[in-house]
JSON list of C-alpha atoms in Angstrom, two decimals:
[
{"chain": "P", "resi": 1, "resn": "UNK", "atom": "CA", "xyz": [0.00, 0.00, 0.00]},
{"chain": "P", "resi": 2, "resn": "UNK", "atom": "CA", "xyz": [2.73, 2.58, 0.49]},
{"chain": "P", "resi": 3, "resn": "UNK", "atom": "CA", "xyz": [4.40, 1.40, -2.59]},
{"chain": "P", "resi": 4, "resn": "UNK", "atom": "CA", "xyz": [1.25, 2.18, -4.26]},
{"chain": "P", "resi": 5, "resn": "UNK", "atom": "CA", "xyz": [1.08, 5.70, -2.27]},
{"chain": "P", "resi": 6, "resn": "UNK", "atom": "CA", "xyz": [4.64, 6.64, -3.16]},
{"chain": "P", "resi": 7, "resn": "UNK", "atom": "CA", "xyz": [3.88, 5.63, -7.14]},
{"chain": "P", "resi": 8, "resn": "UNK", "atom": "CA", "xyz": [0.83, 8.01, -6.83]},
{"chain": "P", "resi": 9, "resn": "UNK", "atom": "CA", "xyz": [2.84, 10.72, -5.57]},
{"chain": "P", "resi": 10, "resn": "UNK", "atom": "CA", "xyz": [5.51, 10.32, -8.35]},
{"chain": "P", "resi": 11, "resn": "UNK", "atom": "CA", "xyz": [2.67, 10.13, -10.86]},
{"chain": "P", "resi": 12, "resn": "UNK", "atom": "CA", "xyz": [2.71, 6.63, -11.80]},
{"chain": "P", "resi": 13, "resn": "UNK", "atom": "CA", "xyz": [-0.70, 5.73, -11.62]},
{"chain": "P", "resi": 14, "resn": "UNK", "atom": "CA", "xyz": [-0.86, 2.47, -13.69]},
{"chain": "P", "resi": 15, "resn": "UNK", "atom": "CA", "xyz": [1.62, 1.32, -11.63]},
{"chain": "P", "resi": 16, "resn": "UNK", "atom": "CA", "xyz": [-0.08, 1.95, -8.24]},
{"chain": "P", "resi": 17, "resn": "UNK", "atom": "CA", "xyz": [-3.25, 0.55, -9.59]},
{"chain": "P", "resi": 18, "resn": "UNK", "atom": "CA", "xyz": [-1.20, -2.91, -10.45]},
{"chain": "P", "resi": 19, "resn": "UNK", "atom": "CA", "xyz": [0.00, -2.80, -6.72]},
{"chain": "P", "resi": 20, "resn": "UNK", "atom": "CA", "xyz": [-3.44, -2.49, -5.83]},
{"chain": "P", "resi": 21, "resn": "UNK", "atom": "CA", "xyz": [-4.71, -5.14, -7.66]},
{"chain": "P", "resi": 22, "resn": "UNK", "atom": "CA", "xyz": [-2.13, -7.04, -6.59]},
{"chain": "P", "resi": 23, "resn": "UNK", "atom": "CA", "xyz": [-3.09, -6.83, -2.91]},
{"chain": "P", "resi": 24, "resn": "UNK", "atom": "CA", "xyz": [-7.67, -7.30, -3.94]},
{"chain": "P", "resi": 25, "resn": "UNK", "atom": "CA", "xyz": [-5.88, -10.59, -5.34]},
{"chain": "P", "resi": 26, "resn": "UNK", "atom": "CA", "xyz": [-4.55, -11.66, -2.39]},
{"chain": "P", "resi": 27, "resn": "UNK", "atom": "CA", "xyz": [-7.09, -10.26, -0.21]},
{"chain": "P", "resi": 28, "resn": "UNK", "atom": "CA", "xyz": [-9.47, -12.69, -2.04]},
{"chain": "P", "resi": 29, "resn": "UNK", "atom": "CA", "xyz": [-7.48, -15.78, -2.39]},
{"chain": "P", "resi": 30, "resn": "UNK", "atom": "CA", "xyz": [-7.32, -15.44, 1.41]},
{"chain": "P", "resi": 31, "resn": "UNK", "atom": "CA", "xyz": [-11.01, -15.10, 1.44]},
{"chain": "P", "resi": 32, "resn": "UNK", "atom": "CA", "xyz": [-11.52, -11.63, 2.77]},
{"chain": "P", "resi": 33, "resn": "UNK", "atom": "CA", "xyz": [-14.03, -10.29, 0.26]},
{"chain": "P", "resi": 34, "resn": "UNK", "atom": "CA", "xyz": [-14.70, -6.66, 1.95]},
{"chain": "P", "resi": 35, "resn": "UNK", "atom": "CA", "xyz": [-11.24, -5.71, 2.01]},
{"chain": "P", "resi": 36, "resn": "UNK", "atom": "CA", "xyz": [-10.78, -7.29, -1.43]},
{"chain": "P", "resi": 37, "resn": "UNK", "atom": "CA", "xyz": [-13.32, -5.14, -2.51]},
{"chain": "P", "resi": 38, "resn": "UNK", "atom": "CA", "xyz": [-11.98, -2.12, -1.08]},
{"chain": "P", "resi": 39, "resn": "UNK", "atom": "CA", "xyz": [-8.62, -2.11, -2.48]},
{"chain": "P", "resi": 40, "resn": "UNK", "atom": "CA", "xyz": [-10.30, -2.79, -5.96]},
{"chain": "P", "resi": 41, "resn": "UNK", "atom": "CA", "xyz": [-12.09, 0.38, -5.30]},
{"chain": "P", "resi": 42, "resn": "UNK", "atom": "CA", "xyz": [-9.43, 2.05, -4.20]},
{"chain": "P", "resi": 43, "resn": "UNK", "atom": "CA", "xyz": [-7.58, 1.35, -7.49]},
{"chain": "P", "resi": 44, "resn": "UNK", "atom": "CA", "xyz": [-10.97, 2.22, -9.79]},
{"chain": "P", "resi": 45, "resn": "UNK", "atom": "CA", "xyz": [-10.94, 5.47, -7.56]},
{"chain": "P", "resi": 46, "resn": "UNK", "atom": "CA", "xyz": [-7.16, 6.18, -8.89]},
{"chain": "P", "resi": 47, "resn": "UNK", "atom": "CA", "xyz": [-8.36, 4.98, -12.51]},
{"chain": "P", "resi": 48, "resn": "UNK", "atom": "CA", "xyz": [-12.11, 4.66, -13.11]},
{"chain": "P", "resi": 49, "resn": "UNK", "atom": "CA", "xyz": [-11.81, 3.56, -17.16]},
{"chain": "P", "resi": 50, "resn": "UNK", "atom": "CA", "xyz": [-9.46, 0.44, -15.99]},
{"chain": "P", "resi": 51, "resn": "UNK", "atom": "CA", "xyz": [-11.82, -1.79, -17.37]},
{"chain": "P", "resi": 52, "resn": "UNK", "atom": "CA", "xyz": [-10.10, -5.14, -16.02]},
{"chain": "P", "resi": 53, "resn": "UNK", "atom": "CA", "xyz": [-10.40, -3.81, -12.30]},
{"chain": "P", "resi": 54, "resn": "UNK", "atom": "CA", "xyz": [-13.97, -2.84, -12.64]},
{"chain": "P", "resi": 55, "resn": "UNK", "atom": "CA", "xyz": [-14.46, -6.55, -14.33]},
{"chain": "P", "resi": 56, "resn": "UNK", "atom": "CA", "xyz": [-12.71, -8.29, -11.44]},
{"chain": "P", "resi": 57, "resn": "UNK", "atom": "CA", "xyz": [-15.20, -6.18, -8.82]},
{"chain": "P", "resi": 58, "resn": "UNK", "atom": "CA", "xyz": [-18.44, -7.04, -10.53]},
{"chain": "P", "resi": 59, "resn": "UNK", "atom": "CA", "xyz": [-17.39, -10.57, -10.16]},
{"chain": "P", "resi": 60, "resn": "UNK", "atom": "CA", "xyz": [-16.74, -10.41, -6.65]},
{"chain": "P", "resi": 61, "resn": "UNK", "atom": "CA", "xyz": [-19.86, -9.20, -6.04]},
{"chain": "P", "resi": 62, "resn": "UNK", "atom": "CA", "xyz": [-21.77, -11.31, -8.33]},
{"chain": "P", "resi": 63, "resn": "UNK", "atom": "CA", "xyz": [-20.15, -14.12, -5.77]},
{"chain": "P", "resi": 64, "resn": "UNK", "atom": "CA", "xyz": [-20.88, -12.12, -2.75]},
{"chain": "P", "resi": 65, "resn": "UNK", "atom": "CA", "xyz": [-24.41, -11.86, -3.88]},
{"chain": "P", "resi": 66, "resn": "UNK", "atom": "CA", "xyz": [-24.54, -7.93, -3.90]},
{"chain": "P", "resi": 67, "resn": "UNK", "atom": "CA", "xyz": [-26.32, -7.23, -6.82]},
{"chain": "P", "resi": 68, "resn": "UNK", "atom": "CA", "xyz": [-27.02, -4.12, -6.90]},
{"chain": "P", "resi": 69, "resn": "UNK", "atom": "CA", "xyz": [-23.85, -3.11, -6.34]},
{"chain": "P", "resi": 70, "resn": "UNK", "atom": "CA", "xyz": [-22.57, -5.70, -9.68]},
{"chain": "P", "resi": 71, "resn": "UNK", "atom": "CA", "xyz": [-24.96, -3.59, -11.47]},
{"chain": "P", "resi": 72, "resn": "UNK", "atom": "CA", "xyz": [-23.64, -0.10, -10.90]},
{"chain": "P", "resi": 73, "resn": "UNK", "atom": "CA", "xyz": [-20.58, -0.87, -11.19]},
{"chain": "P", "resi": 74, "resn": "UNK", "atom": "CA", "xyz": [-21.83, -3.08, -14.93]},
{"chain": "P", "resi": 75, "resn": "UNK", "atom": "CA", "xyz": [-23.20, 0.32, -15.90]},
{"chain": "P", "resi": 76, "resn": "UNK", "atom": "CA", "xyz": [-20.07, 2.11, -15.07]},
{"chain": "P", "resi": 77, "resn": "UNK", "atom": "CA", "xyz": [-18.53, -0.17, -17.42]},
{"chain": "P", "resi": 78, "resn": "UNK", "atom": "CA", "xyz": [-20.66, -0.11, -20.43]},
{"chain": "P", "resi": 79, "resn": "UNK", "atom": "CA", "xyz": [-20.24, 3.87, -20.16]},
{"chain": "P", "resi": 80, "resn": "UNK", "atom": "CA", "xyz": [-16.92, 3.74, -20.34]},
{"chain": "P", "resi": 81, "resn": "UNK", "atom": "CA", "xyz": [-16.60, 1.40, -23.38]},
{"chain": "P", "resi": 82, "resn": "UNK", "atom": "CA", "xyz": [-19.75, 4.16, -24.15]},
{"chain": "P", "resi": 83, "resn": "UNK", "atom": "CA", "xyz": [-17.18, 6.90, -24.08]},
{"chain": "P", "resi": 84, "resn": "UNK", "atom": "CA", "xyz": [-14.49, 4.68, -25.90]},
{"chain": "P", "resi": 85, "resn": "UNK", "atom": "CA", "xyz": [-16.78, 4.38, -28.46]},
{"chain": "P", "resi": 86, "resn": "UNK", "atom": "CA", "xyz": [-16.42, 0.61, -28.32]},
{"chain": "P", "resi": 87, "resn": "UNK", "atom": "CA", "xyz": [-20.57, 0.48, -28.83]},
{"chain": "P", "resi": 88, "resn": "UNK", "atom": "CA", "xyz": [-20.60, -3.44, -28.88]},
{"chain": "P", "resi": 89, "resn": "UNK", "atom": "CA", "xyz": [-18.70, -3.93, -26.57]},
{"chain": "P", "resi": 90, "resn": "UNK", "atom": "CA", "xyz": [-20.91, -1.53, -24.37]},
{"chain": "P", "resi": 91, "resn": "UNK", "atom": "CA", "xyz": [-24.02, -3.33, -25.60]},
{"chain": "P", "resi": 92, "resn": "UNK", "atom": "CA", "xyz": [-22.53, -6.89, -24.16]},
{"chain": "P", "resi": 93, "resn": "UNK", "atom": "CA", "xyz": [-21.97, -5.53, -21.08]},
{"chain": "P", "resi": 94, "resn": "UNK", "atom": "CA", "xyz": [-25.73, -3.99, -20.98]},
{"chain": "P", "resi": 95, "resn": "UNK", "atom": "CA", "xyz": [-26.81, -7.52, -21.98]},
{"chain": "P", "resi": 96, "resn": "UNK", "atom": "CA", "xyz": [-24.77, -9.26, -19.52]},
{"chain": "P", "resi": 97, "resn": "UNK", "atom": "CA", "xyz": [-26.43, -6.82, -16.68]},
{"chain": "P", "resi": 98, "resn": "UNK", "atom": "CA", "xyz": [-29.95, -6.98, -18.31]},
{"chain": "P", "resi": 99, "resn": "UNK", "atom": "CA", "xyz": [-29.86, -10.54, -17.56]},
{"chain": "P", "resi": 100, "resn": "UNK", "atom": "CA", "xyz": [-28.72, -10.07, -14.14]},
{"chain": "P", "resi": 101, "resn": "UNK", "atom": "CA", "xyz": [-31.12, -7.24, -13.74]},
{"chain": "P", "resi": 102, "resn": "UNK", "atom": "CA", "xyz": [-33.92, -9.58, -11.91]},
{"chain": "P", "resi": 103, "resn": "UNK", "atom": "CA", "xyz": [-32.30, -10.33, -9.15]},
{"chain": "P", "resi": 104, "resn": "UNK", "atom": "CA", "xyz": [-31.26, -6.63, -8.27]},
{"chain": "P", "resi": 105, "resn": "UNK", "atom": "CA", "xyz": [-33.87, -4.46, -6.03]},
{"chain": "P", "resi": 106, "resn": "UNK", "atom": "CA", "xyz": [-37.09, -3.82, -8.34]},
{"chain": "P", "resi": 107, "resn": "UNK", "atom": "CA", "xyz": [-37.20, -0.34, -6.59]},
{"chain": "P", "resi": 108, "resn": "UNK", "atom": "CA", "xyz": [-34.36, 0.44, -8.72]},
{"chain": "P", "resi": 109, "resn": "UNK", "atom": "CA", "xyz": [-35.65, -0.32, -11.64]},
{"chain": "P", "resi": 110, "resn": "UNK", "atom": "CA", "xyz": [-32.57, -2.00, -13.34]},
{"chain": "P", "resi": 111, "resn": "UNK", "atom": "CA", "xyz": [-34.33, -3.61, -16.33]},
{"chain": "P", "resi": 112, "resn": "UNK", "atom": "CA", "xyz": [-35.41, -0.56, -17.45]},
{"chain": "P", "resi": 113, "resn": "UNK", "atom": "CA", "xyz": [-32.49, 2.05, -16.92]},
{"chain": "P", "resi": 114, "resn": "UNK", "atom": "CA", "xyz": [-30.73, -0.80, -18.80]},
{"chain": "P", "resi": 115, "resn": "UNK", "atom": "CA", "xyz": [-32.84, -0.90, -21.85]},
{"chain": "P", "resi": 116, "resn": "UNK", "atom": "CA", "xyz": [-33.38, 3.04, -21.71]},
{"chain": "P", "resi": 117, "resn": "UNK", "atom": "CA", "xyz": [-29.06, 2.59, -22.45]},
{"chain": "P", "resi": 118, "resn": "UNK", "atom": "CA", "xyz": [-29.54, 0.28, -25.27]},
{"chain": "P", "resi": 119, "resn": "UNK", "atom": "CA", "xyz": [-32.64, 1.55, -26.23]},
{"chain": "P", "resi": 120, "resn": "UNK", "atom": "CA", "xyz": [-30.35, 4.69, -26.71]},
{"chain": "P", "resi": 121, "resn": "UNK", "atom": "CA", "xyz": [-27.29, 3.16, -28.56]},
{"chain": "P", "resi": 122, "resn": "UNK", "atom": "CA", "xyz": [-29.08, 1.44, -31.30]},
{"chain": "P", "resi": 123, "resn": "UNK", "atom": "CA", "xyz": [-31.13, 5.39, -31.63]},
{"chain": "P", "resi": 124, "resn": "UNK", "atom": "CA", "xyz": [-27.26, 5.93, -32.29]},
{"chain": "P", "resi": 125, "resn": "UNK", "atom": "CA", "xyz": [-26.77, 3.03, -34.57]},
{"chain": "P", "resi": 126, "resn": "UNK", "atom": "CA", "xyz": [-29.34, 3.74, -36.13]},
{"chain": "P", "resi": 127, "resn": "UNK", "atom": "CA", "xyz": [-30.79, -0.04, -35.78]},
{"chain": "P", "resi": 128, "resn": "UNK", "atom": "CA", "xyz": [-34.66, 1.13, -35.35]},
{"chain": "P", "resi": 129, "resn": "UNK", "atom": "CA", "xyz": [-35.57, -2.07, -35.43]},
{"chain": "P", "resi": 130, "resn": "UNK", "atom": "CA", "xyz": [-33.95, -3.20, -31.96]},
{"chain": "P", "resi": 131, "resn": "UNK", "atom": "CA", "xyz": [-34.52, 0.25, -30.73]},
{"chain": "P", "resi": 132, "resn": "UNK", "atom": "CA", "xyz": [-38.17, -0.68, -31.01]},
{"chain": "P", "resi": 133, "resn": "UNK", "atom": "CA", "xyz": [-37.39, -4.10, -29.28]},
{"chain": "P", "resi": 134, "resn": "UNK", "atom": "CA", "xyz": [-36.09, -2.41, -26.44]},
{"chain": "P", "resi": 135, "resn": "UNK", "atom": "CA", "xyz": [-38.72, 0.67, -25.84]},
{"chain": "P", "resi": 136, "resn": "UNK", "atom": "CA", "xyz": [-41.27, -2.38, -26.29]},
{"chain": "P", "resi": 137, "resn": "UNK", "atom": "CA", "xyz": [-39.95, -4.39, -23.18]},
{"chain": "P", "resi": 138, "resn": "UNK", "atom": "CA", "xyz": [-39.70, -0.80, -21.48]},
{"chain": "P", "resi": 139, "resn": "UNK", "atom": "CA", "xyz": [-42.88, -0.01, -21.82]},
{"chain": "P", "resi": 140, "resn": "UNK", "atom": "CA", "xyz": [-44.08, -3.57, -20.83]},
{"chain": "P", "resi": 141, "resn": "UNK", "atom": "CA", "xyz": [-42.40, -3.93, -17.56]},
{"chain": "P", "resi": 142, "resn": "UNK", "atom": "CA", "xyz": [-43.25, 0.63, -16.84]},
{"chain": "P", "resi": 143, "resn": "UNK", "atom": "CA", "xyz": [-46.12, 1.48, -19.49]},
{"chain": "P", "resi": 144, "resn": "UNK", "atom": "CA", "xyz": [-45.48, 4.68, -17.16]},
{"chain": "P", "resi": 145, "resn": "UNK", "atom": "CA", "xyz": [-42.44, 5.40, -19.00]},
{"chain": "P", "resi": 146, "resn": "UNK", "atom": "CA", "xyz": [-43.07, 8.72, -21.06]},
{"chain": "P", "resi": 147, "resn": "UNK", "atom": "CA", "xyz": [-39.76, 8.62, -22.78]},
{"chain": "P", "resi": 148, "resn": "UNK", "atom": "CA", "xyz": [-39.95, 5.41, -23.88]},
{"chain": "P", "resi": 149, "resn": "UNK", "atom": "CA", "xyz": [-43.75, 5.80, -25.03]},
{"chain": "P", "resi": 150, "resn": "UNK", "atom": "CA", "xyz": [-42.86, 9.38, -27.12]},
{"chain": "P", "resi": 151, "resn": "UNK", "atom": "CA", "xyz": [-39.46, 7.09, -28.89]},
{"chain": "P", "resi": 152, "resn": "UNK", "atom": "CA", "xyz": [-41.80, 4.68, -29.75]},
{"chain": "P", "resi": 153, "resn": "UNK", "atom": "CA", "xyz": [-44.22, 7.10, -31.33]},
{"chain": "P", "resi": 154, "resn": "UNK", "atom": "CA", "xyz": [-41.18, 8.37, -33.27]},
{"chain": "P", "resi": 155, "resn": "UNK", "atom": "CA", "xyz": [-39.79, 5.08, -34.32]},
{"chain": "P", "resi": 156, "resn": "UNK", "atom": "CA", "xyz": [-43.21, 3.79, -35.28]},
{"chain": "P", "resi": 157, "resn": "UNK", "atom": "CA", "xyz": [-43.72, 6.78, -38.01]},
{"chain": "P", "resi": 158, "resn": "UNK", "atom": "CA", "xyz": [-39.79, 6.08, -39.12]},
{"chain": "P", "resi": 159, "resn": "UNK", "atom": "CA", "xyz": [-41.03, 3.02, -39.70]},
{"chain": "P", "resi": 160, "resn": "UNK", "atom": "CA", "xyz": [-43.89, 4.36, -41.61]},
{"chain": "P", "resi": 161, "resn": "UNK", "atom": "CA", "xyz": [-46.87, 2.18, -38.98]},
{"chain": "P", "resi": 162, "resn": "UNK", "atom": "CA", "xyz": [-48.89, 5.79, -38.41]},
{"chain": "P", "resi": 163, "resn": "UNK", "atom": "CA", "xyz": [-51.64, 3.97, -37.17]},
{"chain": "P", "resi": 164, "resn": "UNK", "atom": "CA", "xyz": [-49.51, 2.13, -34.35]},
{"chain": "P", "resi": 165, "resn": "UNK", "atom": "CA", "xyz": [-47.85, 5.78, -33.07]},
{"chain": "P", "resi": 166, "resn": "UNK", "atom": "CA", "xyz": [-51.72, 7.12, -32.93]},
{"chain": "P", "resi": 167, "resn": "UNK", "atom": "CA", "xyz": [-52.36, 4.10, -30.83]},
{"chain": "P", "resi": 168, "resn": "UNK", "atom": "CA", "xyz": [-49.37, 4.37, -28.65]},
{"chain": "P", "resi": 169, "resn": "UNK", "atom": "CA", "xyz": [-50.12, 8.23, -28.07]},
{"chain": "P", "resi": 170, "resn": "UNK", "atom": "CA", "xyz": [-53.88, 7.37, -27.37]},
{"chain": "P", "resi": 171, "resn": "UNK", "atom": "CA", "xyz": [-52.65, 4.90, -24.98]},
{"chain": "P", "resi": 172, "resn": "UNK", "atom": "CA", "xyz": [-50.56, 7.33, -23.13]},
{"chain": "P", "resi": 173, "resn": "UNK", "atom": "CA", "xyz": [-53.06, 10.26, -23.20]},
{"chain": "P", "resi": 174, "resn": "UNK", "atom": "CA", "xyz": [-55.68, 7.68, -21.54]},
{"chain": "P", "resi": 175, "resn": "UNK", "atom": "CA", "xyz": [-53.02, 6.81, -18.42]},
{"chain": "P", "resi": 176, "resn": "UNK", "atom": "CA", "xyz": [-52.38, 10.46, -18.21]},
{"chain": "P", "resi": 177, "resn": "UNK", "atom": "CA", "xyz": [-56.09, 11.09, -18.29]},
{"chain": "P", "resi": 178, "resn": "UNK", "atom": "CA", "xyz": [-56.76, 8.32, -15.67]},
{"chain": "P", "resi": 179, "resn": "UNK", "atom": "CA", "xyz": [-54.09, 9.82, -13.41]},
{"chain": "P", "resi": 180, "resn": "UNK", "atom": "CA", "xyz": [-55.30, 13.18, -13.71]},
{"chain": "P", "resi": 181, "resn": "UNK", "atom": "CA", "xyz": [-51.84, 14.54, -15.23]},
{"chain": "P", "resi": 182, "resn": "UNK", "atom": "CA", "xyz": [-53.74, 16.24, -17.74]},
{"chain": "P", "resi": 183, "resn": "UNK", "atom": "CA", "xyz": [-51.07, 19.06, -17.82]},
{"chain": "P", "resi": 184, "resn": "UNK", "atom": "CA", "xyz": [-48.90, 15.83, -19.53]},
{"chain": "P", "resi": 185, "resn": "UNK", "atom": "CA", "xyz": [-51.45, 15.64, -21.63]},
{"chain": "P", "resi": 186, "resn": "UNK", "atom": "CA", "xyz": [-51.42, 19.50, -23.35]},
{"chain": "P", "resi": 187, "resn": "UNK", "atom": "CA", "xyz": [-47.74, 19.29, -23.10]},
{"chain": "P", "resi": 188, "resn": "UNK", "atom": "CA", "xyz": [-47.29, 16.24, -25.41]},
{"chain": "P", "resi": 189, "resn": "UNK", "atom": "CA", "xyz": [-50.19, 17.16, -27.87]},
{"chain": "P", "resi": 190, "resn": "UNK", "atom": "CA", "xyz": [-47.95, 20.37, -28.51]}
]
């Protein structure tokens, strides 16, 4: 650890973040997961983008059974291939936490913040078709979701199905009108 602190000081991050690792190795091979898990965040903290460090922490608490935590940290990950513009790459990770997603706290809604992402990088791709897909499951699992409802409308007249975006606006209107948001409902008729 004061290897690692001295190699921060001189400005050798990579290197401190291998010592690091180094000791979250032996931490776990000793079976202390919490401190294992510290010193990989400690290293993440020193250099969030290191991939391989963030990999070895969602696997240690995939094992430890905190999933919610695996899934932050999954998220963190597929934004940072996100930002490296590595987009598949970013969508297996999203896939690889989607499937995970049901056994993290429904309060958090990880399904669909997950889908919302690659809902959003096949808008970028420009792959309606899965966009679509994924707005679909959204709006199955929250038909709540406005965003998701008002991409669908858009995707469905891309896809030149009129008569499905009337339907999917009428259907929104109606829970808006049900809930008594009928503010919502001048706002997205404008």
């Amino acid at each position: 650890r004061q290897m690692a602190q001295v190699l921060v000081a001189m400005g050798k991050v990579d290197e401190a973040v291998s010592k690091l690792v180094v000791i979250a190795d032996t931490y776990q091979m000793r079976g202390n997961a919490r401190s294992s898990m510290s010193t990989y965040q400690q290293a993440l903290k020193l250099a969030p983008m290191d991939t391989g460090v963030r990999t070895k922490l969602i696997d240690l608490y995939i094992s430890h059974g905190e999933i919610d935590h695996a899934l932050d940290h999954y998220l963190i990950l597929a934004d940072s291939y996100y930002h490296l513009a590595q987009m598949d790459r970013a969508c297996a990770v999203f896939q690889e936490a989607l499937r995970l997603a049901p056994r993290g706290t429904p309060e958090k809604k990880w399904q669909v913040r997950i889908l919302h992402k690659i809902g959003d990088i096949d808008m970028q791709r420009v792959d309606w078709k899965r966009a679509i897909e994924a707005y679909e499951r959204i709006r199955a699992l929250a038909p709540e979701d406005e965003r998701a409802r008002l991409t669908l409308m858009d995707l469905y007249y891309r896809f030149n199905r009129p008569e499905v975006a009337i339907a999917e606006l009428d259907s929104l209107l109606e829970a808006y009108s049900e809930s008594g948001k009928t503010q919502r409902i001048f706002a997205i008729l404008e």
